Short mmCIF file of C-alpha atoms in Angstrom, two decimals:
data_model
loop_
_atom_site.label_atom_id
_atom_site.label_comp_id
_atom_site.label_asym_id
_atom_site.label_seq_id
_atom_site.Cartn_x
_atom_site.Cartn_y
_atom_site.Cartn_z
CA UNK R 41 58.38 182.56 29.46
CA UNK R 42 59.99 181.51 32.75
CA UNK R 43 58.68 182.51 36.16
CA UNK R 44 61.16 185.33 36.75
CA UNK R 45 60.53 186.87 33.34
CA UNK R 46 56.78 186.43 33.81
CA UNK R 47 56.81 188.35 37.09
CA UNK R 48 58.93 191.12 35.57
CA UNK R 49 56.66 191.30 32.51
CA UNK R 50 53.55 191.50 34.69
CA UNK R 51 55.12 194.31 36.69
CA UNK R 52 55.90 196.26 33.50
CA UNK R 53 52.39 195.69 32.10
CA UNK R 54 50.95 196.90 35.39
CA UNK R 55 53.10 200.05 35.32
CA UNK R 56 52.28 200.90 31.70
CA UNK R 57 48.54 200.35 32.20
CA UNK R 58 48.58 202.31 35.47
CA UNK R 59 50.46 205.29 34.03
CA UNK R 60 48.12 205.43 31.04
CA UNK R 61 45.04 205.13 33.27
CA UNK R 62 46.37 207.86 35.55
CA UNK R 63 46.14 210.19 32.57
CA UNK R 64 42.68 208.83 31.77
CA UNK R 65 41.58 209.51 35.34
CA UNK R 66 42.86 213.08 35.06
CA UNK R 67 40.83 213.82 31.95
CA UNK R 68 37.58 211.95 32.54
CA UNK R 69 36.16 214.11 35.37
CA UNK R 70 36.76 217.26 33.33
CA UNK R 71 34.80 216.24 30.23
CA UNK R 72 31.28 217.18 31.40
CA UNK R 73 32.48 220.49 32.85
CA UNK R 74 34.38 221.41 29.72
CA UNK R 75 31.55 220.42 27.39
CA UNK R 76 29.08 222.48 29.45
CA UNK R 77 31.28 225.54 28.88
CA UNK R 78 31.66 224.91 25.17
CA UNK R 79 27.99 224.39 24.26
CA UNK R 80 24.41 225.03 25.35
CA UNK R 81 22.92 221.60 26.05
CA UNK R 82 19.72 222.00 28.01
CA UNK R 83 18.58 218.39 27.50
CA UNK R 84 22.02 216.88 28.11
CA UNK R 85 22.03 214.78 24.93
CA UNK R 86 25.25 216.24 23.54
CA UNK R 87 27.17 215.76 26.78
CA UNK R 88 25.67 212.28 27.12
CA UNK R 89 26.90 211.35 23.65
CA UNK R 90 30.32 212.74 24.48
CA UNK R 91 30.54 210.63 27.63
CA UNK R 92 29.33 207.43 25.91
CA UNK R 93 31.52 207.78 22.80
CA UNK R 94 34.56 206.33 24.60
CA UNK R 95 32.74 203.11 25.51
CA UNK R 96 31.17 202.95 22.05
CA UNK R 97 34.63 202.96 20.47
CA UNK R 98 35.83 200.31 22.92
CA UNK R 99 32.86 198.18 21.96
CA UNK R 100 33.78 198.40 18.29
CA UNK R 101 37.56 198.16 18.48
CA UNK R 102 38.38 195.82 21.38
CA UNK R 103 37.85 192.67 19.23
CA UNK R 104 39.84 194.26 16.40
CA UNK R 105 42.85 194.92 18.63
CA UNK R 106 42.50 191.49 20.18
CA UNK R 107 42.67 189.75 16.83
CA UNK R 108 45.50 191.97 15.62
CA UNK R 109 47.45 191.03 18.74
CA UNK R 110 46.84 187.36 17.96
CA UNK R 111 48.54 187.95 14.61
CA UNK R 112 51.38 190.40 15.21
CA UNK R 113 51.90 190.12 18.99
CA UNK R 114 50.74 191.86 22.14
CA UNK R 115 53.63 194.32 22.52
CA UNK R 116 53.16 196.30 19.26
CA UNK R 117 49.42 196.63 19.85
CA UNK R 118 49.96 197.91 23.39
CA UNK R 119 52.48 200.44 22.08
CA UNK R 120 50.06 201.61 19.37
CA UNK R 121 47.44 202.18 22.07
CA UNK R 122 49.86 204.17 24.22
CA UNK R 123 50.96 206.28 21.26
CA UNK R 124 47.30 206.99 20.49
CA UNK R 125 46.76 208.11 24.08
CA UNK R 126 49.59 210.63 23.72
CA UNK R 127 48.01 212.06 20.58
CA UNK R 128 44.43 212.28 21.79
CA UNK R 129 45.18 213.60 25.27
CA UNK R 130 47.11 216.35 23.47
CA UNK R 131 44.01 216.97 21.32
CA UNK R 132 42.04 217.27 24.57
CA UNK R 133 44.41 220.03 25.71
CA UNK R 134 44.04 221.82 22.37
CA UNK R 135 40.25 221.51 22.63
CA UNK R 136 40.40 223.18 26.03
CA UNK R 137 42.48 226.05 24.66
CA UNK R 138 40.15 226.61 21.69
CA UNK R 139 36.92 225.91 23.61
CA UNK R 140 36.08 223.41 20.86
CA UNK R 141 33.32 220.87 21.41
CA UNK R 142 34.09 218.96 18.20
CA UNK R 143 37.72 218.58 19.23
CA UNK R 144 36.51 217.16 22.54
CA UNK R 145 34.59 214.57 20.52
CA UNK R 146 37.72 213.83 18.46
CA UNK R 147 39.79 213.38 21.61
CA UNK R 148 37.18 211.20 23.29
CA UNK R 149 36.58 208.99 20.26
CA UNK R 150 40.31 208.62 19.61
CA UNK R 151 40.99 207.83 23.27
CA UNK R 152 38.30 205.15 23.10
CA UNK R 153 39.96 203.52 20.10
CA UNK R 154 43.36 203.65 21.79
CA UNK R 155 42.00 202.50 25.14
CA UNK R 156 40.38 199.45 23.55
CA UNK R 157 43.80 197.79 23.71
CA UNK R 158 43.06 196.91 27.35
CA UNK R 159 41.87 193.51 26.06
CA UNK R 160 45.37 193.03 24.66
CA UNK R 161 46.80 193.73 28.12
CA UNK R 162 44.51 191.01 29.46
CA UNK R 163 45.74 188.64 26.74
CA UNK R 164 49.33 189.53 27.67
CA UNK R 165 48.62 188.56 31.27
CA UNK R 166 47.03 185.32 30.09
CA UNK R 167 50.18 184.57 28.06
CA UNK R 168 52.49 185.32 30.99
CA UNK R 169 50.64 183.35 33.70
CA UNK R 170 49.71 179.75 34.25
CA UNK R 171 46.14 178.66 34.92
CA UNK R 172 46.72 178.71 38.67
CA UNK R 173 47.89 182.33 38.58
CA UNK R 174 45.45 183.64 35.99
CA UNK R 175 42.99 185.31 38.36
CA UNK R 176 45.77 187.01 40.36
CA UNK R 177 47.23 188.26 37.09
CA UNK R 178 43.91 189.63 35.86
CA UNK R 179 43.48 191.42 39.19
CA UNK R 180 46.50 193.57 38.29
CA UNK R 181 44.38 195.33 35.65
CA UNK R 182 41.77 196.09 38.29
CA UNK R 183 44.43 197.38 40.66
CA UNK R 184 45.79 199.64 37.91
CA UNK R 185 42.29 200.98 37.32
CA UNK R 186 41.84 201.55 41.04
CA UNK R 187 45.10 203.46 41.41
CA UNK R 188 44.47 205.45 38.23
CA UNK R 189 41.00 206.44 39.38
CA UNK R 190 42.25 207.27 42.87
CA UNK R 191 45.01 209.67 41.96
CA UNK R 192 44.05 210.71 38.42
CA UNK R 193 40.83 212.59 39.26
CA UNK R 194 42.49 214.35 42.17
CA UNK R 195 45.44 215.51 40.07
CA UNK R 196 43.15 216.58 37.22
CA UNK R 197 40.83 218.47 39.55
CA UNK R 198 43.78 220.16 41.22
CA UNK R 199 45.00 221.32 37.82
CA UNK R 200 41.52 222.63 37.02
CA UNK R 201 41.17 224.52 40.29
CA UNK R 202 44.66 225.95 39.90
CA UNK R 203 43.78 227.55 36.57
CA UNK R 204 42.84 231.22 36.61
CA UNK R 205 39.35 230.74 35.24
CA UNK R 206 38.71 227.59 37.28
CA UNK R 207 37.34 226.12 34.09
CA UNK R 208 38.74 224.72 30.89
CA UNK R 209 42.47 224.50 31.54
CA UNK R 210 44.49 222.64 28.88
CA UNK R 211 47.15 221.46 31.34
CA UNK R 212 45.40 218.29 32.56
CA UNK R 213 45.26 217.09 28.95
CA UNK R 214 48.90 217.88 28.34
CA UNK R 215 49.91 216.24 31.62
CA UNK R 216 47.92 213.12 30.70
CA UNK R 217 49.68 213.04 27.31
CA UNK R 218 53.05 213.29 29.06
CA UNK R 219 52.17 210.38 31.35
CA UNK R 220 51.15 208.22 28.38
CA UNK R 221 54.43 209.16 26.68
CA UNK R 222 56.29 207.87 29.75
CA UNK R 223 54.30 204.63 29.57
CA UNK R 224 55.12 204.34 25.85
CA UNK R 225 58.84 204.70 26.50
CA UNK R 226 58.65 202.17 29.33
CA UNK R 227 56.92 199.65 27.08
CA UNK R 228 59.37 200.29 24.24
CA UNK R 229 62.42 199.74 26.47
CA UNK R 230 61.30 197.12 28.96
CA UNK R 231 58.26 195.19 27.73
CA UNK R 232 59.03 191.82 26.05
CA UNK R 233 56.67 190.05 23.67
CA UNK R 234 54.48 187.47 25.38
CA UNK R 235 52.90 185.74 22.40
CA UNK R 236 54.63 182.42 21.76
CA UNK R 237 55.68 181.58 18.19
CA UNK R 238 53.53 178.46 18.26
CA UNK R 239 50.46 180.49 19.28
CA UNK R 240 50.01 182.35 16.02
CA UNK R 241 46.36 183.06 15.44
CA UNK R 242 44.51 181.31 12.69
CA UNK R 243 42.64 184.52 11.93
CA UNK R 244 43.00 185.95 8.43
CA UNK R 245 40.93 189.11 8.77
CA UNK R 246 41.30 192.03 11.15
CA UNK R 247 37.55 192.38 11.61
CA UNK R 248 35.99 188.92 11.59
CA UNK R 249 32.55 188.00 12.84
CA UNK R 250 33.94 184.52 13.46
CA UNK R 251 35.56 185.94 16.63
CA UNK R 252 32.06 186.26 18.03
CA UNK R 253 31.12 182.83 16.69
CA UNK R 254 34.19 181.25 18.27
CA UNK R 255 33.40 182.90 21.59
CA UNK R 256 29.76 181.85 21.57
CA UNK R 257 30.25 178.24 20.47
CA UNK R 258 32.71 177.52 23.28
CA UNK R 259 30.93 175.76 26.17
CA UNK R 260 29.85 178.25 28.85
CA UNK R 261 31.57 181.25 27.19
CA UNK R 262 28.21 182.74 26.14
CA UNK R 263 26.91 182.52 29.70
CA UNK R 264 30.10 184.08 31.04
CA UNK R 265 29.89 186.92 28.52
CA UNK R 266 26.28 187.61 29.54
CA UNK R 267 27.33 187.46 33.19
CA UNK R 268 30.07 189.99 32.50
CA UNK R 269 27.62 192.27 30.68
CA UNK R 270 25.04 192.17 33.47
CA UNK R 271 27.53 192.70 36.29
CA UNK R 272 29.32 195.57 34.51
CA UNK R 273 25.99 197.19 33.62
CA UNK R 274 24.99 197.13 37.29
CA UNK R 275 28.28 198.76 38.28
CA UNK R 276 28.13 201.33 35.46
CA UNK R 277 24.60 202.19 36.58
CA UNK R 278 25.94 202.77 40.11
CA UNK R 279 29.07 204.58 38.97
CA UNK R 280 27.24 207.04 36.71
CA UNK R 281 24.64 208.01 39.30
CA UNK R 282 26.99 208.24 42.28
CA UNK R 283 28.12 211.81 41.59
CA UNK R 284 24.49 212.88 41.06
CA UNK R 285 23.56 211.31 44.38
CA UNK R 286 26.45 212.92 46.23
CA UNK R 287 25.83 216.42 44.86
CA UNK R 288 22.01 216.44 44.96
CA UNK R 289 20.84 218.60 47.86
CA UNK R 290 17.21 217.42 47.74
CA UNK R 291 17.41 213.63 47.41
CA UNK R 292 21.13 213.09 47.98
CA UNK R 293 23.86 214.20 50.35
CA UNK R 294 24.61 217.75 49.15
CA UNK R 295 28.35 217.24 48.83
CA UNK R 296 30.61 219.96 47.52
CA UNK R 297 32.63 219.25 44.38
CA UNK R 298 35.72 218.68 46.52
CA UNK R 299 33.84 216.16 48.66
CA UNK R 300 32.64 214.34 45.54
CA UNK R 301 36.26 214.01 44.41
CA UNK R 302 37.25 212.63 47.79
CA UNK R 303 34.41 210.11 47.60
CA UNK R 304 35.62 208.90 44.20
CA UNK R 305 39.17 208.71 45.56
CA UNK R 306 37.78 206.53 48.36
CA UNK R 307 36.16 204.26 45.78
CA UNK R 308 39.46 204.02 43.92
CA UNK R 309 41.32 203.11 47.10
CA UNK R 310 38.82 200.38 47.93
CA UNK R 311 39.10 199.01 44.39
CA UNK R 312 42.89 198.98 44.61
CA UNK R 313 42.88 197.27 48.00
CA UNK R 314 40.31 194.67 46.98
CA UNK R 315 41.84 193.64 43.65
CA UNK R 316 45.46 194.30 44.46
CA UNK R 317 45.44 192.64 47.89
CA UNK R 318 42.33 190.59 48.72
CA UNK R 319 41.70 188.96 45.34
CA UNK R 320 45.34 188.17 44.64
CA UNK R 321 45.67 186.36 47.97
CA UNK R 322 42.32 184.60 48.01
CA UNK R 323 42.85 183.43 44.42
CA UNK R 324 45.65 181.19 45.69
CA UNK R 325 43.16 179.31 47.86
CA UNK R 326 39.80 179.60 46.12
CA UNK R 327 38.67 178.78 42.56
CA UNK R 328 37.29 181.46 40.26
CA UNK R 329 33.75 180.11 40.61
CA UNK R 330 33.77 180.68 44.38
CA UNK R 331 35.27 184.16 44.03
CA UNK R 332 32.70 185.15 41.38
CA UNK R 333 29.67 183.91 43.32
CA UNK R 334 30.99 185.47 46.54
CA UNK R 335 31.54 188.74 44.69
CA UNK R 336 27.98 188.72 43.36
CA UNK R 337 26.53 188.15 46.84
CA UNK R 338 28.69 190.88 48.37
CA UNK R 339 27.73 193.29 45.55
CA UNK R 340 24.03 192.68 46.15
CA UNK R 341 24.54 193.49 49.83
CA UNK R 342 26.46 196.63 48.86
CA UNK R 343 23.74 197.92 46.53
CA UNK R 344 21.03 197.34 49.14
CA UNK R 345 23.15 199.13 51.74
CA UNK R 346 23.54 202.09 49.37
CA UNK R 347 19.77 202.21 48.84
CA UNK R 348 19.31 202.20 52.61
CA UNK R 349 21.86 205.01 53.03
CA UNK R 350 19.81 207.14 50.62
CA UNK R 351 16.54 206.41 52.40
CA UNK R 352 18.03 207.14 55.81
CA UNK R 353 20.28 210.01 54.63
CA UNK R 354 23.13 208.31 56.50
CA UNK R 355 26.70 209.23 55.57
CA UNK R 356 28.04 206.32 57.62
CA UNK R 357 25.94 203.78 55.75
CA UNK R 358 26.95 205.43 52.46
CA UNK R 359 30.63 204.78 53.26
CA UNK R 360 29.87 201.20 54.29
CA UNK R 361 27.81 200.60 51.16
CA UNK R 362 30.55 201.96 48.90
CA UNK R 363 33.14 199.73 50.55
CA UNK R 364 30.98 196.61 50.33
CA UNK R 365 29.81 197.19 46.77
CA UNK R 366 33.22 198.00 45.29
CA UNK R 367 34.77 195.03 47.08
CA UNK R 368 32.14 192.67 45.70
CA UNK R 369 32.56 193.95 42.16
CA UNK R 370 36.34 193.65 42.52
CA UNK R 371 35.89 189.92 43.11
CA UNK R 372 33.61 189.54 40.10
CA UNK R 373 35.57 191.12 37.26
CA UNK R 374 38.93 189.27 37.34
CA UNK R 375 37.20 185.97 38.18
CA UNK R 376 34.88 186.15 35.16
CA UNK R 377 37.74 187.24 32.87
CA UNK R 378 39.89 184.40 34.16
CA UNK R 379 37.12 181.85 33.56
CA UNK R 380 36.68 183.12 30.00
CA UNK R 381 40.43 182.89 29.42
CA UNK R 382 40.71 179.37 30.89
CA UNK R 383 37.94 178.09 28.64
CA UNK R 384 39.26 179.68 25.44
CA UNK R 385 41.61 178.29 22.83
CA UNK R 386 45.00 179.93 23.61
CA UNK R 387 45.43 180.70 19.89
CA UNK R 388 42.17 182.70 19.89
CA UNK R 389 41.92 184.06 23.40
CA UNK R 390 42.99 187.55 22.31
CA UNK R 391 39.91 187.75 20.07
CA UNK R 392 37.63 186.15 22.65
CA UNK R 393 38.82 188.45 25.43
CA UNK R 394 38.25 191.30 22.99
CA UNK R 395 34.64 190.17 22.61
CA UNK R 396 34.39 190.17 26.39
CA UNK R 397 35.77 193.68 26.52
CA UNK R 398 33.20 194.74 23.92
CA UNK R 399 30.44 193.26 26.06
CA UNK R 400 31.72 195.31 29.01
CA UNK R 401 31.89 198.43 26.84
CA UNK R 402 28.29 197.93 25.70
CA UNK R 403 27.25 197.55 29.33
CA UNK R 404 28.99 200.85 30.10
CA UNK R 405 27.01 202.48 27.31
CA UNK R 406 23.64 201.16 28.48
CA UNK R 407 24.20 201.34 32.26
CA UNK R 408 24.53 205.13 32.60
CA UNK R 409 21.52 205.80 30.35
CA UNK R 410 19.27 203.52 32.40
CA UNK R 411 20.73 204.49 35.75
CA UNK R 412 20.51 208.26 35.28
CA UNK R 413 16.93 207.99 34.03
CA UNK R 414 15.96 205.95 37.10
CA UNK R 415 17.71 208.41 39.41
CA UNK R 416 15.43 211.23 38.26
CA UNK R 417 12.43 209.00 39.04
CA UNK R 418 13.70 208.01 42.48
CA UNK R 419 17.14 208.25 44.07
CA UNK R 420 17.11 204.66 45.38
CA UNK R 421 15.92 203.04 42.13
CA UNK R 422 19.34 202.75 40.41
CA UNK R 423 20.74 200.81 43.37
CA UNK R 424 17.71 198.55 43.65
CA UNK R 425 17.89 197.78 39.94
CA UNK R 426 21.64 197.14 40.24
CA UNK R 427 20.97 194.66 43.06
CA UNK R 428 18.46 192.88 40.82
CA UNK R 429 20.94 192.75 37.93
CA UNK R 430 23.64 191.33 40.17
CA UNK R 431 21.22 188.68 41.42
CA UNK R 432 20.79 187.68 37.78
CA UNK R 433 24.56 187.56 37.38
CA UNK R 434 24.77 185.27 40.41
CA UNK R 435 22.40 182.80 38.76
CA UNK R 436 24.21 183.01 35.42
CA UNK R 437 27.67 182.37 36.82
CA UNK R 438 26.36 179.36 38.76
CA UNK R 439 24.96 177.84 35.57
CA UNK R 440 28.12 178.65 33.58
CA UNK R 441 30.38 176.96 36.12
CA UNK R 442 28.37 173.76 35.95
CA UNK R 443 28.22 173.64 32.14
CA UNK R 444 31.81 174.42 31.17
CA UNK R 445 35.35 173.13 31.56
CA UNK R 446 38.84 174.48 30.95
CA UNK R 447 40.00 174.39 27.32
CA UNK R 448 41.34 170.95 26.50
CA UNK R 449 40.00 169.34 29.69
CA UNK R 450 38.50 165.92 29.19
#
């Protein structure tokens, strides 16, 4: 794939991922509110399971989609994922109309299976970029997430507030389905295949435990996967407790729902700026190892600043802490993914990146459970624990960099 086609392909992948994630961002904030209207859940277990089911499905299916894409190509797998998003966002709208909790579970589980194709998007970027541009390419996924989580929640909340009952409106689900349909058409018309004919995977089974074996036996890949798990768990811990902190009037800041949405939009803007601007420019000058270690240090500072903002009840320090933390994490994610990709066999990197995505999904299952429990013990504890986890990630990435080399390097 020549340079011009590579840039055009990356732009199309970015647009399709962004449009799909915009719909995801519209639906995600509504799930707890809808579920609370559809069922009596005094302990919160049912709503907790609903919220974790998406990541659970990503954990199970990301390696499957990765290995399928190694066999049949990236483009058809991405299109299957987009088509699934259309279907299950529509189911979400139907669930809202019927006030059906079990349909919410169907929509969430199905969206998790469809959304697990994000590892295939990462593999597409790896196919379309050289080693020197790998980190900048991976940062496009982060930028798409940032934009989707900036505008998606605001659009979804606006649709919710515009409904007559200010509750379970089906229109955010239908609008999200329409956006995914647009992304599907864009991929069908404009997206070329990135998998080279000589890169056909040697895999013979769709679900193969050897994908995990191949990932773990590669020098330093295991350490990088653990680093990814720890860093994502720390961020998921922060992300899941942030809204509780903002809304809590006793130990938090007592924000209104509108102010909480604005705070999450701020986080999305910082994420977009950091990965779409800072990382892509610094990646031209700095290796992934430097970006990852810098990101870990900045994240630690961000978590400690957030803990201080809680102790001092300072809105100004809260804004500073959010900016610092999200920026640090934005450096970590694409750098670790790029290192994993560089050290993987190109014929198997779809499967290996899928394993990495599963590790991230597992971290997003565990992180909220631990973080929310700690929050009810003490409002600063989730951020202190996250700082400790990121310190561990800093050590791990340092060891991984010293022990591994790019695939094929002597």
